[in-house]
Amino acid sequence: MAAVSVSESLVILVTVLLLSQGANSEPTQDKQALQSFISQVPHANRLKWNASTSACDWIGVTCDTERSHVYTLRLPGSGLVGQIPPNTIGRLSQLRVLSLRSNVLSGQIPADFSNLTMLRGLYLQNNEFSGEFPPSVTQLSRLIRIDLSGNKFSGAIPFSLSNLTYLTGLFLENNNFSGNIPSIRANLDAFNVSNNHLNGSIPTSLSKFPESSFAGNLQLCGNPLPPCNASSPSLAPSPTPIVPSSPAERKHKKLSTAAIVGISFGAAAILLILLFCLILCLPMWRQRKESKSPQPVAAARSVAADAGTSSSKDDLASAAAEGERSKLVFVEGGGYSYDLEDLLRASAEVLGKGSVGTSYKAVLEEGTTVVVKRLKDVVTAKREFEMQADVLGRCKHENVVPLRAYYYSKDEKLLVYDYFPSGSLSALLHGSRGSGRTPLDWGNRMRVALGAATGLAYLHVSGKVVHGNIKSSNILLRQDNAAGVSDFGLNPLFGTSTPPNRIAGYRAPEVVETRKVTFKSDVYSFGVLLLELLTGKAPNQASLGDEGIDLPRWVQSVVREEWTAEVFDIELSRYDHVEEEMVQLLQIAMTCVSTVPDQRPSMPEVLRMIEDVRVSDGIRPSSDDPSKGSDGQTPPSSFTP
Ligand SMILES: *[C@@H]1O[C@H](CO)[C@@H](O)[C@H](O)[C@H]1NC(C)=O
Ligand SMILES: *[C@@H]1O[C@H](CO)[C@@H](O)[C@H](O)[C@H]1NC(C)=O
Ligand SMILES: *[C@@H]1O[C@H](CO)[C@@H](O)[C@H](O)[C@H]1NC(C)=O
Ligand SMILES: *[C@@H]1O[C@H](CO)[C@@H](O)[C@H](O)[C@H]1NC(C)=O
Ligand SMILES: *[C@@H]1O[C@H](CO)[C@@H](O)[C@H](O)[C@H]1NC(C)=O
Ligand SMILES: *[C@@H]1O[C@H](CO)[C@@H](O)[C@H](O)[C@H]1NC(C)=O
Ligand SMILES: *[C@@H]1O[C@H](CO)[C@@H](O)[C@H](O)[C@H]1NC(C)=O
């Protein structure tokens, strides 16, 4: 068995974890509360909580590592019917996450929820709860996410939500809330009140959210919805485009139109001149260069993947010069002050050679750095190429590496992207381990997982784009380890014949047969990526025990034998109190890599699940909690934006 063949030093880690989890301790009080709950609420048959085992082992329940308290209770879609009885869940004093979504629960939220002071995530969506916004919830000052959507709540949205200083997500859509939207001060990054009965103007603090966050409330007005009439002149709204975009983007759009026109006229002339110049100068330049550099261009090409610094300016230059006369086209919002000539003048170095072509880093004279991808084996005609590039160019999200421009000629196809200086996840995870390299810690791995999931969910939902080539070398990192998804949506350019050497380890089983990538095959590849983050093993790594076994199968074989701890990256063993999260992320990854596509969750579902993991540990209770202990002290005003 693969599991047994792995290094024995890991056994210690396993034993420690098994001991701490297998201990017979019980969260006695919490168990009583749970039993009291389940005995009063009708539920589905499969929810069998065996009174003679520890509550920590019950379906839907997880505990802290000492197994003295219940930390999370997740009973989604468990057929729970009726009211939540008081004095049950409200007694789980250490509860971090409560998910009762998609049941048939009704009535009001019990007042004793105010005792769940440690709660970070509350997911009650898609039930039949009614009554006012639960006042007990506005007192839970550590809440990060509240989802009450798809219920029958009515009355006003309370201003006291501003008390929840950590709140980042508030989902109240599909209820019957009425009155004005209060100007909630929390630092929200997700907000939805669509399909309620709200009226009045939208507070400016919330106008950054899209129209769809407010739709279905007939009497709401103000940015991003149509302006309110004379009664509130202070809002000074501007006519809003149908697709909401930031002012910066709108400016870029104009710029880019200008750029395209300019380039259309200029490019032909420039290219001609360039062609002459290249023919005249290139031999001389090349000669000079070869005598200076120990690495001739041909060699540079062949070792491209490793040679981070081999200059190959002439590669790039000849790339475009060989082609027929064509122009560099900036995608919408990509208005930049460079053109093809600048790109060719730029000093370029090979970043890597992938299955779709070679990537170059090009530093333009004005200082901008971009990545130019030189595609090979493109089969599509110019028209389809342009259409696909336009679709990809419209994908703009902080977790997506933006396509800025493209170039198409008979012999050359180039794509221009932003450059991410921190490199790829692959390099960070598998770059030479040991001396000099800082291992990616657990917090940052979670950050990467969350960022990549956010980017992919965006591509699937808003962009309607199948990524088609998810792997760790296509997850790029910013300085703060926020992830950006790159190289998305290129498969259509290569027709039905998927490029032969796409990395096998990430490929969903059905893709091997059908040769077609889908949203669900992306989810599979993303699951493999999560396993890679957890295990530190590259999916195409040979050392996964038996030859030919892939990462999902390897993890499954180990987990089946309850050696769960052994799958985790040894570099993660140094961090305390993360096992719970690691196991949770592992479970998410395992559902993603189901062999049956229909059993895989959708990307937005995956994102929600990862957010749930984060929420359970998002903010640790600590003495430096800014909302506590510093009464009367005002924060330095220079910190306010
Ligand atoms: C409950 O667990 C005990 C001990 O593990 C076991 O003997 C018993 O059969 C279980 N009861 C049910 C109903 O599964
Ligand atoms: C909260 O818990 C305390 C004791 O732990 C109890 O006295 C109080 O009644 C509870 N609050 C509510 C609203 O039930
Ligand atoms: C919450 O906010 C309301 C009004 O916004 C205020 O009266 C109340 O004292 C606040 N509660 C806490 C616990 O800060
Ligand atoms: C929604 O609330 C309004 C009052 O604001 C009430 O008239 C209406 O009946 C409610 N609708 C539903 C479906 O409960
Ligand atoms: C909003 O609706 C409420 C009743 O639900 C009404 O009292 C209030 O005047 C309305 N406000 C505006 C600005 O229309
Ligand atoms: C808000 O919720 C509605 C209804 O579920 C949905 O159609 C819309 O896309 C959501 N908007 C955002 C920004 O999430
Ligand atoms: C605003 O417009 C609504 C309907 O368009 C109208 O009934 C209302 O009187 C207007 N209010 C003001 C102050 O003009």
mmCIF file of C-alpha atoms in Angstrom, residues 259-423:
data_model
loop_
_atom_site.group_PDB
_atom_site.id
_atom_site.type_symbol
_atom_site.label_atom_id
_atom_site.label_comp_id
_atom_site.label_asym_id
_atom_site.label_seq_id
_atom_site.Cartn_x
_atom_site.Cartn_y
_atom_site.Cartn_z
ATOM 1 C CA ALA A 259 -5.212 53.523 -28.382
ATOM 2 C CA ILE A 260 -6.744 51.076 -30.794
ATOM 3 C CA VAL A 261 -7.463 53.762 -33.358
ATOM 4 C CA GLY A 262 -3.988 55.166 -32.975
ATOM 5 C CA ILE A 263 -2.382 51.816 -33.287
ATOM 6 C CA SER A 264 -4.436 50.850 -36.299
ATOM 7 C CA PHE A 265 -2.988 53.787 -38.173
ATOM 8 C CA GLY A 266 0.479 53.659 -36.750
ATOM 9 C CA ALA A 267 1.153 49.957 -36.557
ATOM 10 C CA ALA A 268 1.454 49.302 -40.244
ATOM 11 C CA ALA A 269 4.039 52.013 -40.705
ATOM 12 C CA ILE A 270 5.933 51.076 -37.586
ATOM 13 C CA LEU A 271 6.065 47.451 -38.574
ATOM 14 C CA LEU A 272 7.440 48.203 -41.985
ATOM 15 C CA ILE A 273 10.171 50.364 -40.537
ATOM 16 C CA LEU A 274 10.810 47.744 -37.924
ATOM 17 C CA LEU A 275 11.064 45.006 -40.463
ATOM 18 C CA PHE A 276 13.732 46.946 -42.330
ATOM 19 C CA CYS A 277 15.524 47.720 -39.146
ATOM 20 C CA LEU A 278 15.450 44.108 -38.049
ATOM 21 C CA ILE A 279 16.707 42.796 -41.344
ATOM 22 C CA LEU A 280 19.529 45.300 -41.305
ATOM 23 C CA CYS A 281 20.454 45.267 -37.660
ATOM 24 C CA LEU A 282 19.620 41.818 -36.406
ATOM 25 C CA PRO A 283 22.595 39.862 -37.706
ATOM 26 C CA MET A 284 24.968 42.447 -36.297
ATOM 27 C CA TRP A 285 23.164 42.642 -32.992
ATOM 28 C CA ARG A 286 22.928 38.910 -32.654
ATOM 29 C CA GLN A 287 26.589 38.524 -33.315
ATOM 30 C CA ARG A 288 27.489 41.085 -30.710
ATOM 31 C CA LYS A 289 25.230 39.467 -28.222
ATOM 32 C CA GLU A 290 26.538 35.984 -28.713
ATOM 33 C CA SER A 291 30.051 37.097 -28.126
ATOM 34 C CA LYS A 292 28.938 38.723 -24.884
ATOM 35 C CA SER A 293 26.642 36.064 -23.555
ATOM 36 C CA PRO A 294 27.839 32.564 -22.885
ATOM 37 C CA GLN A 295 24.401 31.211 -23.725
ATOM 38 C CA PRO A 296 23.434 31.186 -27.370
ATOM 39 C CA VAL A 297 19.832 31.730 -28.253
ATOM 40 C CA ALA A 298 19.207 28.214 -29.426
ATOM 41 C CA ALA A 299 20.356 26.871 -26.099
ATOM 42 C CA ALA A 300 18.299 29.436 -24.287
ATOM 43 C CA ARG A 301 15.239 28.082 -25.993
ATOM 44 C CA SER A 302 15.864 24.526 -25.058
ATOM 45 C CA VAL A 303 16.498 25.216 -21.415
ATOM 46 C CA ALA A 304 13.867 27.865 -21.219
ATOM 47 C CA ALA A 305 11.953 26.294 -18.404
ATOM 48 C CA ASP A 306 14.784 26.618 -15.907
ATOM 49 C CA ALA A 307 16.815 29.468 -17.251
ATOM 50 C CA GLY A 308 15.240 32.364 -15.502
ATOM 51 C CA THR A 309 17.589 34.962 -16.837
ATOM 52 C CA SER A 310 18.597 33.986 -20.321
ATOM 53 C CA SER A 311 17.898 36.989 -22.461
ATOM 54 C CA SER A 312 15.963 36.239 -25.576
ATOM 55 C CA LYS A 313 14.968 39.596 -26.837
ATOM 56 C CA ASP A 314 15.541 38.572 -30.388
ATOM 57 C CA ASP A 315 13.169 35.650 -29.966
ATOM 58 C CA LEU A 316 10.421 38.028 -29.143
ATOM 59 C CA ALA A 317 11.395 40.508 -31.780
ATOM 60 C CA SER A 318 11.527 37.971 -34.529
ATOM 61 C CA ALA A 319 8.275 36.558 -33.229
ATOM 62 C CA ALA A 320 6.349 39.567 -34.374
ATOM 63 C CA ALA A 321 8.541 40.561 -37.275
ATOM 64 C CA GLU A 322 8.123 37.218 -38.981
ATOM 65 C CA GLY A 323 4.414 37.720 -39.065
ATOM 66 C CA GLU A 324 2.367 39.538 -41.573
ATOM 67 C CA ARG A 325 1.504 43.125 -40.835
ATOM 68 C CA SER A 326 -0.840 43.170 -37.924
ATOM 69 C CA LYS A 327 -1.389 45.163 -34.788
ATOM 70 C CA LEU A 328 -1.274 44.867 -31.053
ATOM 71 C CA VAL A 329 -4.845 45.126 -29.810
ATOM 72 C CA PHE A 330 -5.584 46.286 -26.305
ATOM 73 C CA VAL A 331 -8.558 44.658 -24.669
ATOM 74 C CA GLU A 332 -11.255 46.726 -23.061
ATOM 75 C CA GLY A 333 -9.907 48.538 -20.045
ATOM 76 C CA GLY A 334 -6.317 47.795 -20.992
ATOM 77 C CA GLY A 335 -5.403 51.246 -22.277
ATOM 78 C CA TYR A 336 -1.674 51.450 -21.814
ATOM 79 C CA SER A 337 1.014 53.658 -23.074
ATOM 80 C CA TYR A 338 2.959 51.064 -25.007
ATOM 81 C CA ASP A 339 2.642 49.537 -28.424
ATOM 82 C CA LEU A 340 4.102 46.643 -30.313
ATOM 83 C CA GLU A 341 7.270 48.551 -30.982
ATOM 84 C CA ASP A 342 7.793 49.122 -27.272
ATOM 85 C CA LEU A 343 7.284 45.442 -26.631
ATOM 86 C CA LEU A 344 9.884 44.537 -29.198
ATOM 87 C CA ARG A 345 12.333 47.057 -27.811
ATOM 88 C CA ALA A 346 11.811 45.743 -24.300
ATOM 89 C CA SER A 347 14.416 43.594 -22.674
ATOM 90 C CA ALA A 348 12.864 40.176 -22.446
ATOM 91 C CA GLU A 349 13.685 37.042 -20.554
ATOM 92 C CA VAL A 350 12.177 33.601 -20.749
ATOM 93 C CA LEU A 351 9.935 32.850 -17.793
ATOM 94 C CA GLY A 352 8.915 29.389 -18.738
ATOM 95 C CA LYS A 353 7.928 27.045 -21.466
ATOM 96 C CA GLY A 354 4.483 25.592 -21.047
ATOM 97 C CA SER A 355 2.108 23.413 -22.947
ATOM 98 C CA VAL A 356 0.580 26.335 -24.826
ATOM 99 C CA GLY A 357 3.773 28.192 -25.615
ATOM 100 C CA THR A 358 6.625 30.174 -24.159
ATOM 101 C CA SER A 359 6.255 33.054 -21.696
ATOM 102 C CA TYR A 360 8.573 36.041 -21.636
ATOM 103 C CA LYS A 361 8.963 38.753 -19.091
ATOM 104 C CA ALA A 362 9.314 42.051 -20.912
ATOM 105 C CA VAL A 363 10.462 45.225 -19.167
ATOM 106 C CA LEU A 364 9.349 48.213 -21.202
ATOM 107 C CA GLU A 365 11.479 51.315 -21.364
ATOM 108 C CA GLU A 366 8.906 53.341 -19.478
ATOM 109 C CA GLY A 367 9.247 50.881 -16.594
ATOM 110 C CA THR A 368 6.158 48.738 -16.988
ATOM 111 C CA THR A 369 6.746 45.014 -16.827
ATOM 112 C CA VAL A 370 4.458 42.671 -18.685
ATOM 113 C CA VAL A 371 4.346 38.999 -19.543
ATOM 114 C CA VAL A 372 4.183 38.117 -23.205
ATOM 115 C CA LYS A 373 2.958 34.649 -24.013
ATOM 116 C CA ARG A 374 3.897 33.327 -27.426
ATOM 117 C CA LEU A 375 1.314 30.696 -28.313
ATOM 118 C CA LYS A 376 2.114 27.721 -30.469
ATOM 119 C CA ASP A 377 -0.200 25.411 -32.379
ATOM 120 C CA VAL A 378 -3.127 27.818 -32.431
ATOM 121 C CA VAL A 379 -5.758 26.478 -34.826
ATOM 122 C CA THR A 380 -8.439 29.140 -34.710
ATOM 123 C CA ALA A 381 -8.895 31.769 -37.378
ATOM 124 C CA LYS A 382 -8.226 35.393 -36.606
ATOM 125 C CA ARG A 383 -11.886 36.214 -36.071
ATOM 126 C CA GLU A 384 -12.447 33.519 -33.407
ATOM 127 C CA PHE A 385 -9.132 34.321 -31.811
ATOM 128 C CA GLU A 386 -10.153 37.949 -31.443
ATOM 129 C CA MET A 387 -13.558 37.041 -30.109
ATOM 130 C CA GLN A 388 -12.090 34.739 -27.462
ATOM 131 C CA ALA A 389 -9.453 37.333 -26.527
ATOM 132 C CA ASP A 390 -12.227 39.893 -26.048
ATOM 133 C CA VAL A 391 -14.128 37.510 -23.789
ATOM 134 C CA LEU A 392 -10.990 36.868 -21.742
ATOM 135 C CA GLY A 393 -10.133 40.569 -21.672
ATOM 136 C CA ARG A 394 -13.445 41.324 -20.026
ATOM 137 C CA CYS A 395 -12.576 39.098 -17.053
ATOM 138 C CA LYS A 396 -11.469 41.634 -14.475
ATOM 139 C CA HIS A 397 -11.153 40.622 -10.865
ATOM 140 C CA GLU A 398 -8.449 41.003 -8.269
ATOM 141 C CA ASN A 399 -7.959 37.231 -8.214
ATOM 142 C CA VAL A 400 -7.642 36.938 -11.970
ATOM 143 C CA VAL A 401 -4.473 37.835 -13.875
ATOM 144 C CA PRO A 402 -5.748 40.277 -16.474
ATOM 145 C CA LEU A 403 -5.174 39.886 -20.190
ATOM 146 C CA ARG A 404 -4.123 43.318 -21.430
ATOM 147 C CA ALA A 405 -3.514 42.967 -25.133
ATOM 148 C CA TYR A 406 -3.122 40.475 -27.912
ATOM 149 C CA TYR A 407 -1.516 40.179 -31.316
ATOM 150 C CA TYR A 408 -2.529 37.888 -34.123
ATOM 151 C CA SER A 409 -0.770 37.311 -37.368
ATOM 152 C CA LYS A 410 -0.469 34.286 -39.564
ATOM 153 C CA ASP A 411 2.675 33.059 -37.903
ATOM 154 C CA GLU A 412 2.546 34.600 -34.483
ATOM 155 C CA LYS A 413 -0.025 34.801 -31.741
ATOM 156 C CA LEU A 414 0.888 36.805 -28.661
ATOM 157 C CA LEU A 415 -0.996 37.485 -25.436
ATOM 158 C CA VAL A 416 0.109 40.247 -23.046
ATOM 159 C CA TYR A 417 -0.593 39.881 -19.322
ATOM 160 C CA ASP A 418 0.270 41.696 -16.108
ATOM 161 C CA TYR A 419 3.461 40.569 -14.444
ATOM 162 C CA PHE A 420 3.291 39.139 -10.896
ATOM 163 C CA PRO A 421 6.701 39.551 -9.274
ATOM 164 C CA SER A 422 6.196 36.980 -6.521
ATOM 165 C CA GLY A 423 6.060 34.106 -8.957
#
